[in-house]
Short mmCIF file of C-alpha atoms in Angstrom, two decimals:
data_model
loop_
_atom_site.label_atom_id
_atom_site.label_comp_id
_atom_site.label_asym_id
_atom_site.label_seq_id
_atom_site.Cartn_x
_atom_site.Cartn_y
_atom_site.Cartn_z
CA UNK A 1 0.00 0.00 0.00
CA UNK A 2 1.39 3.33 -1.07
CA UNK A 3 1.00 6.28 1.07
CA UNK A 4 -2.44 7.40 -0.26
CA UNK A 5 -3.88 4.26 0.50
CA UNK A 6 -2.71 3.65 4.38
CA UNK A 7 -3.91 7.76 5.27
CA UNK A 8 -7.17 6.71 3.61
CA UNK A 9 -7.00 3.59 5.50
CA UNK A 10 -6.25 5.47 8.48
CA UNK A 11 -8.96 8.03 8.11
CA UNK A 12 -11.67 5.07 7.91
CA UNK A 13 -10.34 3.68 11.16
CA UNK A 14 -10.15 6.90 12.58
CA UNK A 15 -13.96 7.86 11.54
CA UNK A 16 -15.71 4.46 11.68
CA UNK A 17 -14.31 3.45 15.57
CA UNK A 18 -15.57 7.23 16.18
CA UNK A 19 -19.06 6.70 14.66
CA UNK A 20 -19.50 3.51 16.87
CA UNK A 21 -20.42 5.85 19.27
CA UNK A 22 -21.80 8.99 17.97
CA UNK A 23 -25.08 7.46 17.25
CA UNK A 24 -25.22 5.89 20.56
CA UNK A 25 -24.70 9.27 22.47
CA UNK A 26 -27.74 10.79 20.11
CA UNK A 27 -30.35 7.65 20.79
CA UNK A 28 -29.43 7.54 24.41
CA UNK A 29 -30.08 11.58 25.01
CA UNK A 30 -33.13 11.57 23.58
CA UNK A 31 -34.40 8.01 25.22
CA UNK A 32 -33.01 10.03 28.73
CA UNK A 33 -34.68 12.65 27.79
CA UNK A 34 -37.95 11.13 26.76
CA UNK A 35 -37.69 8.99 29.78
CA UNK A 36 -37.27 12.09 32.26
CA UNK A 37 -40.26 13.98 30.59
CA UNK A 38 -42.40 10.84 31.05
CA UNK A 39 -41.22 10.73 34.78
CA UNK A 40 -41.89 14.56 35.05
CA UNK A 41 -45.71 14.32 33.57
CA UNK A 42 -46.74 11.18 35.18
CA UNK A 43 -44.20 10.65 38.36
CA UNK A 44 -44.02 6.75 37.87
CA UNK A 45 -41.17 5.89 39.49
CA UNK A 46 -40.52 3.49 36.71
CA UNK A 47 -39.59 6.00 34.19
CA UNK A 48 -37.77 8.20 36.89
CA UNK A 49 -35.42 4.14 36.92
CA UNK A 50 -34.91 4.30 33.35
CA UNK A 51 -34.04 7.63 33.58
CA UNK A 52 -31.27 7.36 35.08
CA UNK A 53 -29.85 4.40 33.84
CA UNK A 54 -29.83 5.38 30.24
CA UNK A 55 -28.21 8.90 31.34
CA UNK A 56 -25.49 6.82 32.64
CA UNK A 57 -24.74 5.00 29.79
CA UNK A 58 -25.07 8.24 27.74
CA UNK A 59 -22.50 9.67 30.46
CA UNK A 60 -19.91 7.09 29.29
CA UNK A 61 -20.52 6.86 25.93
CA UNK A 62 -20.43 10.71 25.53
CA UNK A 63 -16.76 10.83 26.99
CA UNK A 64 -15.63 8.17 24.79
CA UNK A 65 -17.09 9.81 21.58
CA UNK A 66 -15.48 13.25 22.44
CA UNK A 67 -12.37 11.61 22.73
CA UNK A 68 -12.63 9.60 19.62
CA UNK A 69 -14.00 12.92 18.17
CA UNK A 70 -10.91 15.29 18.84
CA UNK A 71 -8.89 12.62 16.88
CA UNK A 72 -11.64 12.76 13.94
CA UNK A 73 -10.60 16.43 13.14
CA UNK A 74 -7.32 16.07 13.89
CA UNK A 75 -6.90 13.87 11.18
CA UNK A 76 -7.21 17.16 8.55
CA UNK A 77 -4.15 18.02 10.39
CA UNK A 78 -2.55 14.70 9.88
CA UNK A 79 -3.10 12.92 6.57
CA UNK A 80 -5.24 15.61 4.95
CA UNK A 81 -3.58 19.16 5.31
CA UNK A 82 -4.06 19.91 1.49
CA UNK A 83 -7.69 19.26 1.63
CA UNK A 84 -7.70 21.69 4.67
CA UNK A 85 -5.74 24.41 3.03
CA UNK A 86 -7.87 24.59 0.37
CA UNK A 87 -11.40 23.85 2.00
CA UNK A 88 -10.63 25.40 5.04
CA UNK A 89 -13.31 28.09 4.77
CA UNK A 90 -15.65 26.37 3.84
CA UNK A 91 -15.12 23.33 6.65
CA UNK A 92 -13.83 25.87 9.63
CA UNK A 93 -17.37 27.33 10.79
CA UNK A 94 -18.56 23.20 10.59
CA UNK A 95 -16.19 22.04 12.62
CA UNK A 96 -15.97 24.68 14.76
CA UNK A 97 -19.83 24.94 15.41
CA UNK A 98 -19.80 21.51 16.24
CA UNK A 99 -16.99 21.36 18.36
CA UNK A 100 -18.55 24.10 20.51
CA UNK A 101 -21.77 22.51 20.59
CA UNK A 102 -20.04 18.93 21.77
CA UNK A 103 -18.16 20.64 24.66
CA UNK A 104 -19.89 23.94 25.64
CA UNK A 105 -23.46 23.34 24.80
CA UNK A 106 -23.85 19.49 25.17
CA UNK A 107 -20.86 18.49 27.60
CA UNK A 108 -21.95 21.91 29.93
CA UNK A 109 -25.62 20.27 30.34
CA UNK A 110 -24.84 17.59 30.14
CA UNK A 111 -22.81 17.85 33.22
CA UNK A 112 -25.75 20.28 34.83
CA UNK A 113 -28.39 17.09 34.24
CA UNK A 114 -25.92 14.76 35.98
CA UNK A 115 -25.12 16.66 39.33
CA UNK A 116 -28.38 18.81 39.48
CA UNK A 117 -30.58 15.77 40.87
CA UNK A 118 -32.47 16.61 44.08
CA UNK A 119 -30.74 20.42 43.55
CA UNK A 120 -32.13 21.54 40.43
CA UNK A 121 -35.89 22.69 40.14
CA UNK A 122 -37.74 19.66 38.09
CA UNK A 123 -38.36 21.28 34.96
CA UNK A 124 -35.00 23.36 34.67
CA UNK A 125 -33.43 19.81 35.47
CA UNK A 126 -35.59 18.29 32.79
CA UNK A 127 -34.82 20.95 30.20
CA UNK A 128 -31.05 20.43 30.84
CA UNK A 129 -31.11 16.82 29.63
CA UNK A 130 -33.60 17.92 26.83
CA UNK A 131 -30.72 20.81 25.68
CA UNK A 132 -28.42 17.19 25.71
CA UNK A 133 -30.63 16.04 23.37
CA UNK A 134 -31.04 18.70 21.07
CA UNK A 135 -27.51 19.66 20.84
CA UNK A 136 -26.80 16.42 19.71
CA UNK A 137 -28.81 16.81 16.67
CA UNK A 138 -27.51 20.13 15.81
CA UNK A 139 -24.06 18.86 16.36
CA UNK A 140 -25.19 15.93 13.73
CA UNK A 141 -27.05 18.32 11.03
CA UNK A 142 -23.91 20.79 10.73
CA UNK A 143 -20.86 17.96 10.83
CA UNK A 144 -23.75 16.21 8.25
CA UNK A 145 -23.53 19.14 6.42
CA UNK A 146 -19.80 19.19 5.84
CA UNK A 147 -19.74 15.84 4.96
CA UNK A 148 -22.75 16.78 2.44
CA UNK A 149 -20.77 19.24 0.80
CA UNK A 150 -18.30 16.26 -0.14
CA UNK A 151 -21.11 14.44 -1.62
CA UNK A 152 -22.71 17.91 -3.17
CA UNK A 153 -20.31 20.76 -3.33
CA UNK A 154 -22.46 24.07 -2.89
CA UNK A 155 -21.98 27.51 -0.88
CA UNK A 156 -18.52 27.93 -2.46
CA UNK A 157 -16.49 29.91 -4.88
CA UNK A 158 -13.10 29.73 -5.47
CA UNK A 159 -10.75 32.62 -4.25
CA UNK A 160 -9.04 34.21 -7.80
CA UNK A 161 -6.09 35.50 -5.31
CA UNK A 162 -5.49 32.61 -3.35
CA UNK A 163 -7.29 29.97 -5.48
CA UNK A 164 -8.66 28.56 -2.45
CA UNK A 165 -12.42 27.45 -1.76
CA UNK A 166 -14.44 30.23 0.25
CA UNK A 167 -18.08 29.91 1.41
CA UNK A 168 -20.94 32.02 0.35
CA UNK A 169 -23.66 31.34 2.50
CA UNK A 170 -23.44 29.15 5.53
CA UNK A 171 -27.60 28.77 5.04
CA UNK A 172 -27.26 27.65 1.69
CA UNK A 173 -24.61 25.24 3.27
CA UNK A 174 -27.16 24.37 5.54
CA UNK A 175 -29.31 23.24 3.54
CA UNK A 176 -27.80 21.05 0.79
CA UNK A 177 -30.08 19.15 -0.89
CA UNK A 178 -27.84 15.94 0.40
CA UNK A 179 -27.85 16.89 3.73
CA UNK A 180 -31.83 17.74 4.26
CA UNK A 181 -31.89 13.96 2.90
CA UNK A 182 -29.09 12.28 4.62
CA UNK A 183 -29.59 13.83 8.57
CA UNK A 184 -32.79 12.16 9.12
CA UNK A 185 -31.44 8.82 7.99
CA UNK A 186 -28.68 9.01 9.82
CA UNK A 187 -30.80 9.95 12.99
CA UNK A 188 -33.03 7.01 12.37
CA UNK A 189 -29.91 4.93 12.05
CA UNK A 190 -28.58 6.33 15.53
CA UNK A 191 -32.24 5.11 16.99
CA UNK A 192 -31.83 1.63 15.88
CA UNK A 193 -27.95 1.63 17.49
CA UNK A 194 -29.30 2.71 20.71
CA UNK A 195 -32.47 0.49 21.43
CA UNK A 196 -30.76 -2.41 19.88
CA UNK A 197 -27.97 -1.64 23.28
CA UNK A 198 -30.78 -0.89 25.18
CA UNK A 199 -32.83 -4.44 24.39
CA UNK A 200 -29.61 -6.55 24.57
CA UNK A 201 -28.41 -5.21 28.41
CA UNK A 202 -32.33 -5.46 29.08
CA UNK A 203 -32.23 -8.88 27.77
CA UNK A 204 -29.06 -10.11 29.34
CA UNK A 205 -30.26 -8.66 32.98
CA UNK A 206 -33.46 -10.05 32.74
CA UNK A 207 -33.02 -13.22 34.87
CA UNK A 208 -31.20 -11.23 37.76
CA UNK A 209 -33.31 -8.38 37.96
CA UNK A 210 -36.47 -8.69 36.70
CA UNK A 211 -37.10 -4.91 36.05
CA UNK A 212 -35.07 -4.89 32.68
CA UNK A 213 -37.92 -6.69 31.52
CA UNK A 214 -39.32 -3.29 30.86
CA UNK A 215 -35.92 -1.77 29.43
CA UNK A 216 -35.67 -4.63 27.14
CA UNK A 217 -39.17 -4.45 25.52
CA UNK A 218 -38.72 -0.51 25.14
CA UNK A 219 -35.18 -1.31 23.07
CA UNK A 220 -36.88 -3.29 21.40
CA UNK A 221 -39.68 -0.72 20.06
CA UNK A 222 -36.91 1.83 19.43
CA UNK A 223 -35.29 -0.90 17.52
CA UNK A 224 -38.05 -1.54 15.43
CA UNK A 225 -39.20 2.23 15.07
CA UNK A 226 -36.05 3.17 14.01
CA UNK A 227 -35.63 0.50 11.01
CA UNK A 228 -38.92 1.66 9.77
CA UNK A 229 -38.13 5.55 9.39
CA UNK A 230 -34.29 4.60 8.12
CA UNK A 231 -35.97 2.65 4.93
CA UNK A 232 -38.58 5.56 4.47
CA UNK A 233 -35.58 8.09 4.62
CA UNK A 234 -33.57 5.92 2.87
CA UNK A 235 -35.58 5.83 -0.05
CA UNK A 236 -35.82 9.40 -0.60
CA UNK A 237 -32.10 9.54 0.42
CA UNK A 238 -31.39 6.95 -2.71
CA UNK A 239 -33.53 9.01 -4.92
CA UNK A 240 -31.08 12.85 -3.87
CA UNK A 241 -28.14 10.79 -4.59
CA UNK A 242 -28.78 9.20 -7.70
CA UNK A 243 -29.68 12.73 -8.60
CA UNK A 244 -26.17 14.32 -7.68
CA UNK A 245 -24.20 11.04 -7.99
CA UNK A 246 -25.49 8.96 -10.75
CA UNK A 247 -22.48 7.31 -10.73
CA UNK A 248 -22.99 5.88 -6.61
CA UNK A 249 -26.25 4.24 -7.70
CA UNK A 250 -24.99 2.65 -10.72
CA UNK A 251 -21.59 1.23 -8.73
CA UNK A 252 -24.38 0.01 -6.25
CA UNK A 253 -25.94 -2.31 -8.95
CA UNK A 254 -23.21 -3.03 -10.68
CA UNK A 255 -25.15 -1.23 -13.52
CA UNK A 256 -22.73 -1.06 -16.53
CA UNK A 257 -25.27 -0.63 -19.07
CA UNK A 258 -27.51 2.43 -19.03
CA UNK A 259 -31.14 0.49 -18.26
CA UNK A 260 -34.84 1.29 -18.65
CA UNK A 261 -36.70 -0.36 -15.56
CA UNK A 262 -33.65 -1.85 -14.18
CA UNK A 263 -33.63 -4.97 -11.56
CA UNK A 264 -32.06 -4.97 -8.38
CA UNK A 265 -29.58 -7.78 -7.57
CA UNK A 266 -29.82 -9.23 -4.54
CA UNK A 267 -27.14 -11.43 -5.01
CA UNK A 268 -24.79 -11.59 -7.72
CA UNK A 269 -20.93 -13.22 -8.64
CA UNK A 270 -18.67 -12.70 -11.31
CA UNK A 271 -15.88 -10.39 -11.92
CA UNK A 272 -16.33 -7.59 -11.42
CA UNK A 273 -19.92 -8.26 -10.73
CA UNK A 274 -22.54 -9.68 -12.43
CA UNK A 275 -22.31 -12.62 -14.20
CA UNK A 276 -24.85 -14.37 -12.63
CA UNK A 277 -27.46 -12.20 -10.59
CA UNK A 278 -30.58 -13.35 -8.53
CA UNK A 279 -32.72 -10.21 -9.66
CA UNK A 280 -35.83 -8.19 -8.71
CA UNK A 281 -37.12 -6.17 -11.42
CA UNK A 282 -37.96 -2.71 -11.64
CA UNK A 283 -36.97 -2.52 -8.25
CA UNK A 284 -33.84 -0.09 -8.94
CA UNK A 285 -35.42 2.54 -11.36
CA UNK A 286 -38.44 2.88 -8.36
CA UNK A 287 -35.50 2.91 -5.55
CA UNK A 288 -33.37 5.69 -7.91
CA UNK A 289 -36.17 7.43 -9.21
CA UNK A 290 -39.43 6.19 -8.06
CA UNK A 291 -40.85 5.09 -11.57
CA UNK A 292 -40.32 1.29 -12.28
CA UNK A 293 -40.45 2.38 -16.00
CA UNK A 294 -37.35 4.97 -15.34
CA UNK A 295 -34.10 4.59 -17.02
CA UNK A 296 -30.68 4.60 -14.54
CA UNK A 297 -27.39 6.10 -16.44
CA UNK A 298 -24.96 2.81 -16.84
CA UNK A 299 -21.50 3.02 -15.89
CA UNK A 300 -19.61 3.05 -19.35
CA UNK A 301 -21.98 5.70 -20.14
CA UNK A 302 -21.13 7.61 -17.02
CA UNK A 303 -17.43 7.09 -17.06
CA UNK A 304 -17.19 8.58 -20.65
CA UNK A 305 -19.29 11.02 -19.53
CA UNK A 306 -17.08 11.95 -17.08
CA UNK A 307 -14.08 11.95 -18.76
CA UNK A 308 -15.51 14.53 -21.64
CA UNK A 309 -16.37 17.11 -18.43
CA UNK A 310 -13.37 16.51 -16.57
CA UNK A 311 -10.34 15.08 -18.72
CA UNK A 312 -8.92 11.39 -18.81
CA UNK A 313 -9.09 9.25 -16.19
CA UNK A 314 -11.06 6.63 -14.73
CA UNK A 315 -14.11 7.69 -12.59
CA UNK A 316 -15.38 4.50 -11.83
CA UNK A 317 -15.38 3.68 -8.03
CA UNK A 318 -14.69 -0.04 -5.96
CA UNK A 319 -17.48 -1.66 -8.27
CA UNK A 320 -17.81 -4.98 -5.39
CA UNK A 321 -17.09 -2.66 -2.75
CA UNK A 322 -20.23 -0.36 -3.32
CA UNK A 323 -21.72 -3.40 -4.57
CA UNK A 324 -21.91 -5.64 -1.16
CA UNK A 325 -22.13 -2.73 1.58
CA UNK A 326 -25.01 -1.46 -0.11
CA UNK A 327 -26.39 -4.56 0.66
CA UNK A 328 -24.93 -5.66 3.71
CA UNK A 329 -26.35 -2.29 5.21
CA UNK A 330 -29.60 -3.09 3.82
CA UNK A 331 -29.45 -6.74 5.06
CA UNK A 332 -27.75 -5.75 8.95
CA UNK A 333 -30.73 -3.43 9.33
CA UNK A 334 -33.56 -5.83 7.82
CA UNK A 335 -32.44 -7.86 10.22
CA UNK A 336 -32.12 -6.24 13.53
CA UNK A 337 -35.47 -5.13 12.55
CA UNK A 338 -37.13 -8.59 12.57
CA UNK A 339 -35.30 -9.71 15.29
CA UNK A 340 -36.78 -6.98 17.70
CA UNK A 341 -40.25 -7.45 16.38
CA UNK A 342 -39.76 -11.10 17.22
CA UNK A 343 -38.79 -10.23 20.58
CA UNK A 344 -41.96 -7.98 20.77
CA UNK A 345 -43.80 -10.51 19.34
CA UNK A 346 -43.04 -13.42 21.82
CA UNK A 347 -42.52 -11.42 24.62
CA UNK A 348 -46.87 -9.49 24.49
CA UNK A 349 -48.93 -9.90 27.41
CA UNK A 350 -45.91 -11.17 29.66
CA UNK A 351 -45.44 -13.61 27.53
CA UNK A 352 -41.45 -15.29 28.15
CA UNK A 353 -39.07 -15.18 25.43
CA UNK A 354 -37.39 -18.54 24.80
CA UNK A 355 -34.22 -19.61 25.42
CA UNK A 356 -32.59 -19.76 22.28
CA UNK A 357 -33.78 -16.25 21.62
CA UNK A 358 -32.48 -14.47 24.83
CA UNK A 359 -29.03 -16.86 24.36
CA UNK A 360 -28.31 -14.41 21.55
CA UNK A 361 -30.12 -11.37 21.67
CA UNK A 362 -27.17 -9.38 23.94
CA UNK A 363 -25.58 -9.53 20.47
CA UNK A 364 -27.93 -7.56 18.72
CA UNK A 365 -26.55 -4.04 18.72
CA UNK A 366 -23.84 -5.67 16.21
CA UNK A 367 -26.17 -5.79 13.43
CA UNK A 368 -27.42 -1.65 13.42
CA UNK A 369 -23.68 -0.71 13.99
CA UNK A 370 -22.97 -3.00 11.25
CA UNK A 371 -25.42 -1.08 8.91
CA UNK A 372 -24.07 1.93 10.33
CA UNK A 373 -20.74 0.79 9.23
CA UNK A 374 -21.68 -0.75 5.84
CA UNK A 375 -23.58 2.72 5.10
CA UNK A 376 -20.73 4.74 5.49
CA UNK A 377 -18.36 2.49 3.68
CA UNK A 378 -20.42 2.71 0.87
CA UNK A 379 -21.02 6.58 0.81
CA UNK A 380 -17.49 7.32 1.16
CA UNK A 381 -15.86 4.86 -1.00
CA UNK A 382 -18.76 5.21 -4.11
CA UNK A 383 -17.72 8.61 -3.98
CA UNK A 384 -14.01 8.14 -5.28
CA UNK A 385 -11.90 9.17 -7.05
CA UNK A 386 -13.42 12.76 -5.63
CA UNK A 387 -12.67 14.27 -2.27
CA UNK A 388 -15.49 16.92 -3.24
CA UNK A 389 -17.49 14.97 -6.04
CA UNK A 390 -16.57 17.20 -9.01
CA UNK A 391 -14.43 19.19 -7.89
CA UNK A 392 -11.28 17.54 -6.75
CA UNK A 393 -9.63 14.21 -6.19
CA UNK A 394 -8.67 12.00 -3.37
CA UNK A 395 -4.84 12.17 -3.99
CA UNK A 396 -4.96 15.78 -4.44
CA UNK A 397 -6.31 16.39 -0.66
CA UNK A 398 -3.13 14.79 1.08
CA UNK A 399 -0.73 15.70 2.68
CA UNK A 400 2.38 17.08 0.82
CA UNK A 401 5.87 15.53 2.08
CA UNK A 402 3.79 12.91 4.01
CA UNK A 403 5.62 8.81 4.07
CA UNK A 404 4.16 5.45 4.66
CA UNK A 405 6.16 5.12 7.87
CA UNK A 406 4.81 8.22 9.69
CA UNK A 407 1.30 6.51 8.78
CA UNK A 408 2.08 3.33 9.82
CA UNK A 409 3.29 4.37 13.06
CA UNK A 410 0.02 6.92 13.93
CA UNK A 411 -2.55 4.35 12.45
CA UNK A 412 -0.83 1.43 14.83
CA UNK A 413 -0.98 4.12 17.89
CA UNK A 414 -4.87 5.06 17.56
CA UNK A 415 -5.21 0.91 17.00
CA UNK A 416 -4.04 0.49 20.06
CA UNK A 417 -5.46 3.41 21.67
CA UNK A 418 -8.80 2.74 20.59
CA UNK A 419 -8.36 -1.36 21.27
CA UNK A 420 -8.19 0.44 25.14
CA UNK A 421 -10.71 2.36 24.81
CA UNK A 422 -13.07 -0.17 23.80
CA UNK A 423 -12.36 -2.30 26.76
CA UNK A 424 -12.79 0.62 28.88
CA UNK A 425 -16.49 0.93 27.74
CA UNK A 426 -17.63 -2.10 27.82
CA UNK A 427 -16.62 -2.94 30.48
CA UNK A 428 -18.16 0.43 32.08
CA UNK A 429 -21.42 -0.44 30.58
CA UNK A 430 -21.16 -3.82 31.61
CA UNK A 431 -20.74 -2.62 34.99
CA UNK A 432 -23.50 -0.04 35.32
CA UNK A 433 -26.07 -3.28 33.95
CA UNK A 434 -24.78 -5.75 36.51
CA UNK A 435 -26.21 -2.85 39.41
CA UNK A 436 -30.21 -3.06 40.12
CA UNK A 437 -32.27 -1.01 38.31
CA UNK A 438 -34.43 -0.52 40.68
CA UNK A 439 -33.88 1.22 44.55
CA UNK A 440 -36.02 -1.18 46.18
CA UNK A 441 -33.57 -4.05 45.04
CA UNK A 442 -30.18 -1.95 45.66
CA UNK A 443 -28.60 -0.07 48.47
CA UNK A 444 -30.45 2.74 50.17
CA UNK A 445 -28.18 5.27 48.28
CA UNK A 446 -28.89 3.34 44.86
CA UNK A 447 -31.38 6.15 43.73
CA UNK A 448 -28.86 8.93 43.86
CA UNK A 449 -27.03 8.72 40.17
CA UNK A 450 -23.65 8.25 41.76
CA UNK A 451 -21.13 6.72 39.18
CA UNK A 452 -18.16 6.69 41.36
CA UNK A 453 -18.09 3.39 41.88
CA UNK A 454 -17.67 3.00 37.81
CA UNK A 455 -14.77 4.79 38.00
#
């Protein structure tokens, strides 16, 4: 691997270790805080338990993600410098926005929800972890929006002094096309991640303490919920990019020829992809378009396209690549779906799950962090060769004088850095399930939200 490859590499360690728990800490503040406003209307003490259970995993999973975070955006610093020289503008008030949000706005309230128990008047203490909540999503919508502009480069001009990228209108920013479609998938995503870790802890307590019962069933619904509005968004999310990025649909089919109600493969071999396909048809004109009659661009068509607008070269991405994560994101996230409305399913009325089923169910929060995963893959690496899809190219946004030893040696110290961090939350987590969830079951001090003991 030459040195463009491993700072690539190392970017997609960097960012997909980091996104393991970004979407947890934006499911868990809104469960806390739709939890604490349940508590606050109808003063059942069983919400008031939930409560603060999910606020301590958010607590841990926060810190982890701010840590991982810092690294993220170093990483312009690192591999990518050229890409920050030149998109600088247009990426500073992003990242900065964001970065104030994560540890003013969110980490400030944060800490205010935590400590203000029993001090705080009930509704200010409510609207702290509600602020949590909604400063997460902001924090998602504008680092969404950065990433948007790589997908679909708008608000910019270039500089005819310094020939660098500027921005003209941080609304306009705001509100790319790409970015309206892609934050509510990606929040719906985050929803799945977080009740499929609340249903397996619920699950896995469930013999000891009876009370996760409760916490299981409601990852499970927030499970389910959020699979259902991540294939609604997805849909019109497919339909935006095939619109800006008609090559990223077509690598996603495998789609050579330019096609007039065109199939979906669900399964295909050959090299490089198909020579034999098990097909549904229509299905990817109505998923790109919404007409099973449409016609989807082909890639020969698109690649000389490409190469008339913007000179020689090839601009075909990782055809098996975008190929199987497409799928593999579709599949993870079918089936963590089913799997918690099987749970709900066996489990109405008081019903008992069996055996089998609660044997592996701790395991589910692998499958929506695997979509998670396989989504991102696919975005990023359907989008090459472009850094900013039109605009310019991977290997033009690293950094100069950069060798394949320096990379080696940073990629193998955040490996083993984040290898220690991972132990370190899991077995926090783990710790904070093992302890009652209820007061009546735990020490007389149990209902104060005291995590020194975790520490």
């Amino acid at each position: 691997m030459d040195v463009l490859d491993l700072t690539r590499l190392q970017f997609a360690v960097v960012t997909i270790y980091h996104y393991f728990f970004v979407p947890l800490s934006i499911s868990l503040a809104a469960t806390a805080a739709g939890l604490q406003i349940a508590w606050l209307r109808t003063r059942r003490d069983q919400y008031l338990h939930l409560t603060k259970f999910v606020g301590k995993l958010l607590i841990v999973t926060f810190a982890v993600g701010v840590v991982t975070g810092l690294v993220q955006e170093f990483q312009f610093g690192l591999g990518w410098s050229a890409f920050a020289n030149f998109y600088g503008d247009v990426f500073g008030p992003t990242l900065a926005i964001e970065g104030m949000l994560a540890f003013f706005l969110e980490a400030t309230f944060l800490a205010l929800w935590y400590f203000g128990w029993d001090r705080l008047p009930r509704l200010v203490h409510t609207a702290c972890i509600v602020i949590v909540a909604v400063g997460t999503l902001l924090s998602a919508f504008i680092i969404l929006a950065a990433n948007s502009f790589m997908q679909n480069p708008v608000a910019y001009a270039l500089d005819p002094v310094t020939g660098r990228a500027r921005l003209t209108s941080f609304t306009e920013l705001m509100l790319n096309k790409v970015n309206l479609a892609a934050f509510p998938h990606t929040m719906a995503g985050a929803l799945m991640v977080g009740g499929a870790l609340l249903l397996a802890l619920g699950v896995w307590r469930l013999i000891a303490d009876p009370a996760y019962g409760v916490l299981a069933r409601l990852g499970a619904w927030l499970t389910l919920a959020g699979g259902g509005f991540t294939a609604l968004t997805g849909d019109h999310l497919g339909k935006v990019i095939t619109e800006v990025q008609p090559m990223k649909m077509a690598a996603a089919e495998a789609l050579y020829e330019t096609t007039s109600g065109a199939p979906f493969a669900v399964f295909a071999t050959g090299k490089p992809l198909p020579e034999f396909a098990l097909e549904i048809p229509w299905l990817l004109s109505i998923l790109a378009k919404g007409n099973p009659n449409a016609t989807v661009q082909g890639i020969d068509d698109l690649q000389a396209q490409y190469a008339a607008e913007f000179g020689p070269g090839s601009y075909v991405p990782m055809i098996p690549v975008a190929f199987w994560t497409f799928r593999l994101m579709i599949g993870a996230g079918m089936l963590a779906m089913l799997v918690a409305g099987f749970y709900l399913w066996r489990t109405r009325r008081g019903r008992t799950a069996p055996t089998w089923l609660t044997r592996w169910l701790p395991l589910i929060p692998l499958l929506p962090a695997a979509a998670n995963t396989f989504g991102w893959i696919f975005t990023e690496t359907a989008r090459q060769p472009w850094i900013a899809f039109g605009i310019s190219k991977v290997a033009d946004g690293i950094s100069p004088g950069l060798t394949s030893s320096e990379v080696v040696v940073s990629l193998a110290g955040f490996t083993v850095v984040y290898g220690v961090l991972a132990v370190v939350w899991l077995r926090l987590v783990r710790h904070l399930a093992r302890r009652p969830l209820t007061p009546a079951a735990a020490s007389p001090s149990a209902d104060e939200p005291d995590l020194a003991p975790v520490y």
